[in-house]
PDB file of C-alpha atoms in Angstrom:
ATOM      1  CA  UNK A 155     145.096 110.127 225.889  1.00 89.00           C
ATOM      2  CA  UNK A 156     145.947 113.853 224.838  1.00 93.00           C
ATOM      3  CA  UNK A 157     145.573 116.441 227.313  1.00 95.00           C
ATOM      4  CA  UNK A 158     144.354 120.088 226.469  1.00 95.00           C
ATOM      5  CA  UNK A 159     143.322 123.075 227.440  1.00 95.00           C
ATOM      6  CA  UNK A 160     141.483 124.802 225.269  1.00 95.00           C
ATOM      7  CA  UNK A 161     139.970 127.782 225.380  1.00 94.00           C
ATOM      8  CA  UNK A 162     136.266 129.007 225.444  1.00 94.00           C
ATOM      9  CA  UNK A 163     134.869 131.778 224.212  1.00 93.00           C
ATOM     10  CA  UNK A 164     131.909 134.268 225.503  1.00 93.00           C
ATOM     11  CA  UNK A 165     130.114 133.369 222.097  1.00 93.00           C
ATOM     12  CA  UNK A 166     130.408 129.687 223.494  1.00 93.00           C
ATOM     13  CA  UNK A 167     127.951 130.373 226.777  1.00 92.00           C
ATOM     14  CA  UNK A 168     124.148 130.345 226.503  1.00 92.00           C
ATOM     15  CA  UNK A 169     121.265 131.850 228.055  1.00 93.00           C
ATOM     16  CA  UNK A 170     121.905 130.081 231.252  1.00 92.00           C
ATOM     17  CA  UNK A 171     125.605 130.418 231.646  1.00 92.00           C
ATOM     18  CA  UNK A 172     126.955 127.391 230.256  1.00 93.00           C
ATOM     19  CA  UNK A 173     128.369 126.076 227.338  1.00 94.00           C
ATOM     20  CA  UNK A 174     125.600 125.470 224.195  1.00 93.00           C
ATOM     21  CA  UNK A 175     125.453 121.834 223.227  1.00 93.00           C
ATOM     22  CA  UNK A 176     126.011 123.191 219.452  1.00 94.00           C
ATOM     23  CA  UNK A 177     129.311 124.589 220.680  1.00 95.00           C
ATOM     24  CA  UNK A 178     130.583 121.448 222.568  1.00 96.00           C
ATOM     25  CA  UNK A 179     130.633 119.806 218.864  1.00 96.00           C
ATOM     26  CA  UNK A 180     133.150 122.857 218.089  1.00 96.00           C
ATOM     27  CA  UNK A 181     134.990 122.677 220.873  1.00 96.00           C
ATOM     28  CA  UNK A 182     135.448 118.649 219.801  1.00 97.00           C
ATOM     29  CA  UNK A 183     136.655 119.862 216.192  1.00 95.00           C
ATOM     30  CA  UNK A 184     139.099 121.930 217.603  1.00 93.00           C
ATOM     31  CA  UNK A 185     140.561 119.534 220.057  1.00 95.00           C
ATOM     32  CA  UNK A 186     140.615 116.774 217.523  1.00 94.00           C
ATOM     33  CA  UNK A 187     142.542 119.285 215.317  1.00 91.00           C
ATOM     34  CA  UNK A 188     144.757 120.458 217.754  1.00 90.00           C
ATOM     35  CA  UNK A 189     145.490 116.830 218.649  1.00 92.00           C
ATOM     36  CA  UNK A 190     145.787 115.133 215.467  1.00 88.00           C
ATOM     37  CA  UNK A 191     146.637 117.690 212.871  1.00 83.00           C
ATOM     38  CA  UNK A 192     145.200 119.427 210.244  1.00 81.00           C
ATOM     39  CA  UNK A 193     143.733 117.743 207.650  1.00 75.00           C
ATOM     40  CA  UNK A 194     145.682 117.960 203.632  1.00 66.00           C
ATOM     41  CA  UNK A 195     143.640 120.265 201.712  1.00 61.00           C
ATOM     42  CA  UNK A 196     141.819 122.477 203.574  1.00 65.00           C
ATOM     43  CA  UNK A 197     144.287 125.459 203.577  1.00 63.00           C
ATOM     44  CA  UNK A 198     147.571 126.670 203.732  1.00 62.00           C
ATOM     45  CA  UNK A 199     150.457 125.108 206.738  1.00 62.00           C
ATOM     46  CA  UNK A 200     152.893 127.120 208.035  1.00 67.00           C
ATOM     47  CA  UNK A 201     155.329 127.980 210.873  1.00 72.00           C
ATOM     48  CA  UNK A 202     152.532 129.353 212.823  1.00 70.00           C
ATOM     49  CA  UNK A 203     150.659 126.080 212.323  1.00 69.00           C
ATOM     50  CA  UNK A 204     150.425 124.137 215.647  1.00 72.00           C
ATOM     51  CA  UNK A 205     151.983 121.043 215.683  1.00 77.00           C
ATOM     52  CA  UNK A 206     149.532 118.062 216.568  1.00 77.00           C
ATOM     53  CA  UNK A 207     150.371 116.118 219.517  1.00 80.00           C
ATOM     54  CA  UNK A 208     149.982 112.739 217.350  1.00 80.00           C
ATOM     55  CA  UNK A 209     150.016 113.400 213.522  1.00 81.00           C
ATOM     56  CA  UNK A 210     147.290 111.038 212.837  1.00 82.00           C
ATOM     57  CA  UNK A 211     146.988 112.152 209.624  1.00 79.00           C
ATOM     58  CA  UNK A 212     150.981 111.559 208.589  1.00 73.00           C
ATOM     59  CA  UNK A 213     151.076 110.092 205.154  1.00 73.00           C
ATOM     60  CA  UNK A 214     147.692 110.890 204.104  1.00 78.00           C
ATOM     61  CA  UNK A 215     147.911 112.288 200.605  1.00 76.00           C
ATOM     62  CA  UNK A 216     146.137 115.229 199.086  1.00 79.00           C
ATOM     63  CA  UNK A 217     143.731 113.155 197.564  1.00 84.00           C
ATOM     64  CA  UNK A 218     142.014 111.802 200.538  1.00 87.00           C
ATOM     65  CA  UNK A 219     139.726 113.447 202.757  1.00 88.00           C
ATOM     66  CA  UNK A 220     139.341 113.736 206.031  1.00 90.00           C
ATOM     67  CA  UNK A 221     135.519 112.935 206.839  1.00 92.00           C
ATOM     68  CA  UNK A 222     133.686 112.584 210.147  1.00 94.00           C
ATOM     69  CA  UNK A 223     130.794 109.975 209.748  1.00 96.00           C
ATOM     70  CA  UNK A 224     129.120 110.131 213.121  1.00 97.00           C
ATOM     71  CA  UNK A 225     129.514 111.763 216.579  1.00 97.00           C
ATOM     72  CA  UNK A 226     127.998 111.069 220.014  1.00 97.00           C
ATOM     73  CA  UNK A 227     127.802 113.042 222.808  1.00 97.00           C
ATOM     74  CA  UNK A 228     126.514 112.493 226.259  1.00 97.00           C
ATOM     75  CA  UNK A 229     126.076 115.906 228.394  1.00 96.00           C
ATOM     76  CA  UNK A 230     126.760 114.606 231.946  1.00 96.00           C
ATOM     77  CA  UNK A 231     126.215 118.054 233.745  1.00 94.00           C
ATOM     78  CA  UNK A 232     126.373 121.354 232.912  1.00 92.00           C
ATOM     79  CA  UNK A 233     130.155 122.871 231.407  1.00 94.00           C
ATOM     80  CA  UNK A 234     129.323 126.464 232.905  1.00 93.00           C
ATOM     81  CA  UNK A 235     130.829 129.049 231.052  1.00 93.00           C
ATOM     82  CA  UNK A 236     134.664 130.826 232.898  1.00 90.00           C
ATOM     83  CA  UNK A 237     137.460 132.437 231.408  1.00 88.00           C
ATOM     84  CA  UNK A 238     139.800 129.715 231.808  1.00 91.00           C
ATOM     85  CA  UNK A 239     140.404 126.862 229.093  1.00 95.00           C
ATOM     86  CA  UNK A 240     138.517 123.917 229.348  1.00 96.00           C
ATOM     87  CA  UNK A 241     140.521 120.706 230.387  1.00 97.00           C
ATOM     88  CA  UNK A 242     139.831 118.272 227.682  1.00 97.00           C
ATOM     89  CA  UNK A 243     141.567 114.731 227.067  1.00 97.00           C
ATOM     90  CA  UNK A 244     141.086 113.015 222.951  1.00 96.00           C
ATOM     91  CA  UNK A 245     142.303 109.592 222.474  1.00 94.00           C
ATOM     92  CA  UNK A 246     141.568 106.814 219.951  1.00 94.00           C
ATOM     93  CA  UNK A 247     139.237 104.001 221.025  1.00 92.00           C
ATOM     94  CA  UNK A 248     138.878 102.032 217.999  1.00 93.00           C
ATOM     95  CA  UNK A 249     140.987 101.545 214.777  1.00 91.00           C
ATOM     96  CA  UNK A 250     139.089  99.968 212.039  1.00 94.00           C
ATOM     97  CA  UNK A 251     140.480  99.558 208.086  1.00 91.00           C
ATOM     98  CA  UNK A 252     139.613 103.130 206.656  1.00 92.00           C
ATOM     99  CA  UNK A 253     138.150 105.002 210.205  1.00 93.00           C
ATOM    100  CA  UNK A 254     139.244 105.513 213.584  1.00 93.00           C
ATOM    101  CA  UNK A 255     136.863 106.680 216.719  1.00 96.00           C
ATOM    102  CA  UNK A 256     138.336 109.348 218.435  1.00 96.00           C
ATOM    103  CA  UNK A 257     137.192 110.125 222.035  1.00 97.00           C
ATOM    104  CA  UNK A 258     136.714 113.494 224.075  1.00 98.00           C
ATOM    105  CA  UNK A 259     136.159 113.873 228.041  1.00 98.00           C
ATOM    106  CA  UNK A 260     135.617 117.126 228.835  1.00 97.00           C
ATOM    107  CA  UNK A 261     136.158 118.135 232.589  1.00 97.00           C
ATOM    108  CA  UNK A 262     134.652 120.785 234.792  1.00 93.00           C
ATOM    109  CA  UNK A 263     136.668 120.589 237.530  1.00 91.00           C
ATOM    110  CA  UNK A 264     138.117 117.036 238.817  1.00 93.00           C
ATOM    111  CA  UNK A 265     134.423 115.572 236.682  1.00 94.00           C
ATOM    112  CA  UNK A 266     133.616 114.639 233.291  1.00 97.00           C
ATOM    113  CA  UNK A 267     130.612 117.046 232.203  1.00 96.00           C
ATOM    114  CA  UNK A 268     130.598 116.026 228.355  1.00 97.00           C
ATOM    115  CA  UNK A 269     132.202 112.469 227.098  1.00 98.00           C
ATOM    116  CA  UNK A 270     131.515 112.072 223.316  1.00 98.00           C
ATOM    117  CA  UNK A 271     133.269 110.424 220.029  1.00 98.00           C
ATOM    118  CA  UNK A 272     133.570 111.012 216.414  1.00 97.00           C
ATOM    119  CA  UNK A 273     134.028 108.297 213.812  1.00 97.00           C
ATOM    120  CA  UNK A 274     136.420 109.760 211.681  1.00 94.00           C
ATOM    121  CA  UNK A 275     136.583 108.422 207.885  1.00 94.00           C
ATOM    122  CA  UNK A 276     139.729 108.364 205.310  1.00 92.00           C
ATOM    123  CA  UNK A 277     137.676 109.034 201.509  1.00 93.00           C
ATOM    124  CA  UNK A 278     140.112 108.837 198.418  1.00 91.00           C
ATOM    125  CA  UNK A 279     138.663 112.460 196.362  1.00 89.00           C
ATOM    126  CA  UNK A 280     138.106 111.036 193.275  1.00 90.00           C
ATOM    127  CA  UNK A 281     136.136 107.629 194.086  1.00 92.00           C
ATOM    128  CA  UNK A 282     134.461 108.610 196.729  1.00 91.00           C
ATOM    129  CA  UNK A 283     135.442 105.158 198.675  1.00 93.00           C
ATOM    130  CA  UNK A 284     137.077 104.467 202.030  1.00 93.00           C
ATOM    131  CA  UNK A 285     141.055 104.467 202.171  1.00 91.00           C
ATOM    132  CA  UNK A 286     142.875 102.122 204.108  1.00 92.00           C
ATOM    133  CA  UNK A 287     144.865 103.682 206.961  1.00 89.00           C
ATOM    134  CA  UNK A 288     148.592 103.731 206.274  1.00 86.00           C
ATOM    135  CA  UNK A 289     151.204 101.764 208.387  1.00 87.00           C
ATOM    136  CA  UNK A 290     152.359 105.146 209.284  1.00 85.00           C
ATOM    137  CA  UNK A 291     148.801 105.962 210.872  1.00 86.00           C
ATOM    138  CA  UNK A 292     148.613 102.995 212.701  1.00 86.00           C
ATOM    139  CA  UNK A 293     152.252 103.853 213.909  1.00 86.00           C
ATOM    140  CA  UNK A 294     151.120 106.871 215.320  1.00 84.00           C
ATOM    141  CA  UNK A 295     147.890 105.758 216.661  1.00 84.00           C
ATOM    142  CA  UNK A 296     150.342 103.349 218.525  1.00 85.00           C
ATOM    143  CA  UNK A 297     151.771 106.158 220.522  1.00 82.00           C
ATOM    144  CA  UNK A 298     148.219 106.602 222.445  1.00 79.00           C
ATOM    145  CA  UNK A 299     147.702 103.069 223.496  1.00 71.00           C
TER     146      UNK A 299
END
């Protein structure tokens, strides 16, 4: 598992003080991000671009995309709304041929308030069909386990 803090913003809260169940699914992206890199494509790297904690997506050429088929989320309690960062901890649960479910726990306090997954997809571009994960991916999905 990763560990991260991430922060939460006053936009994140709702009417009753907590965190909006629309917002937990951003909050996901960004940890997911954050933990396994930025996918090719989608914009220009840099120095100031962080550097993920596993780089999931080493080896994956410009051609493929990055998809996410299907995410679940179970809202345990509340996540009230602080100024602090939110303690959250991604890992990978299951490695299949051309996806990989990632998993969240997100933790108010010593409990988990929101535990969810995404089921995250390698797509070549051009035919639209599922790409195998590289030996490099699996390498690095390695570290976690």
């Amino acid at each position: 598992m990763i560990a991260l803090e991430i922060p939460l913003r006053w936009g994140d809260m709702d009417a009753y003080g907590h965190i909006n169940n629309v917002q937990i699914v951003r909050l996901m992206e960004e940890a997911r991000v954050l933990a396994f890199g930025i996918p090719s494509g989608t914009g220009t790297l840099d120095e100031t671009t962080p550097t993920p904690h596993v780089n999931l997506l080493a080896g994956v050429g410009e051609s493929v995309m990055t998809l996410i088929a299907e995410h679940t989320v179970k809202y345990r309690r509340q996540l009230p709304y602080r100024g602090v960062p939110v303690h959250v901890e991604v890992g990978v649960d299951k490695v299949k041929g051309a996806s990989v479910e990632v998993s969240y726990a997100f933790y108010d306090g010593d409990d988990i308030a929101v535990s969810a997954t995404s089921t995250m997809v390698f797509v070549g571009q051009e035919s639209g069909r599922p790409v195998r994960l590289s030996e490099q991916q699996r390498a690095e999905i390695a570290k976690l386990r």
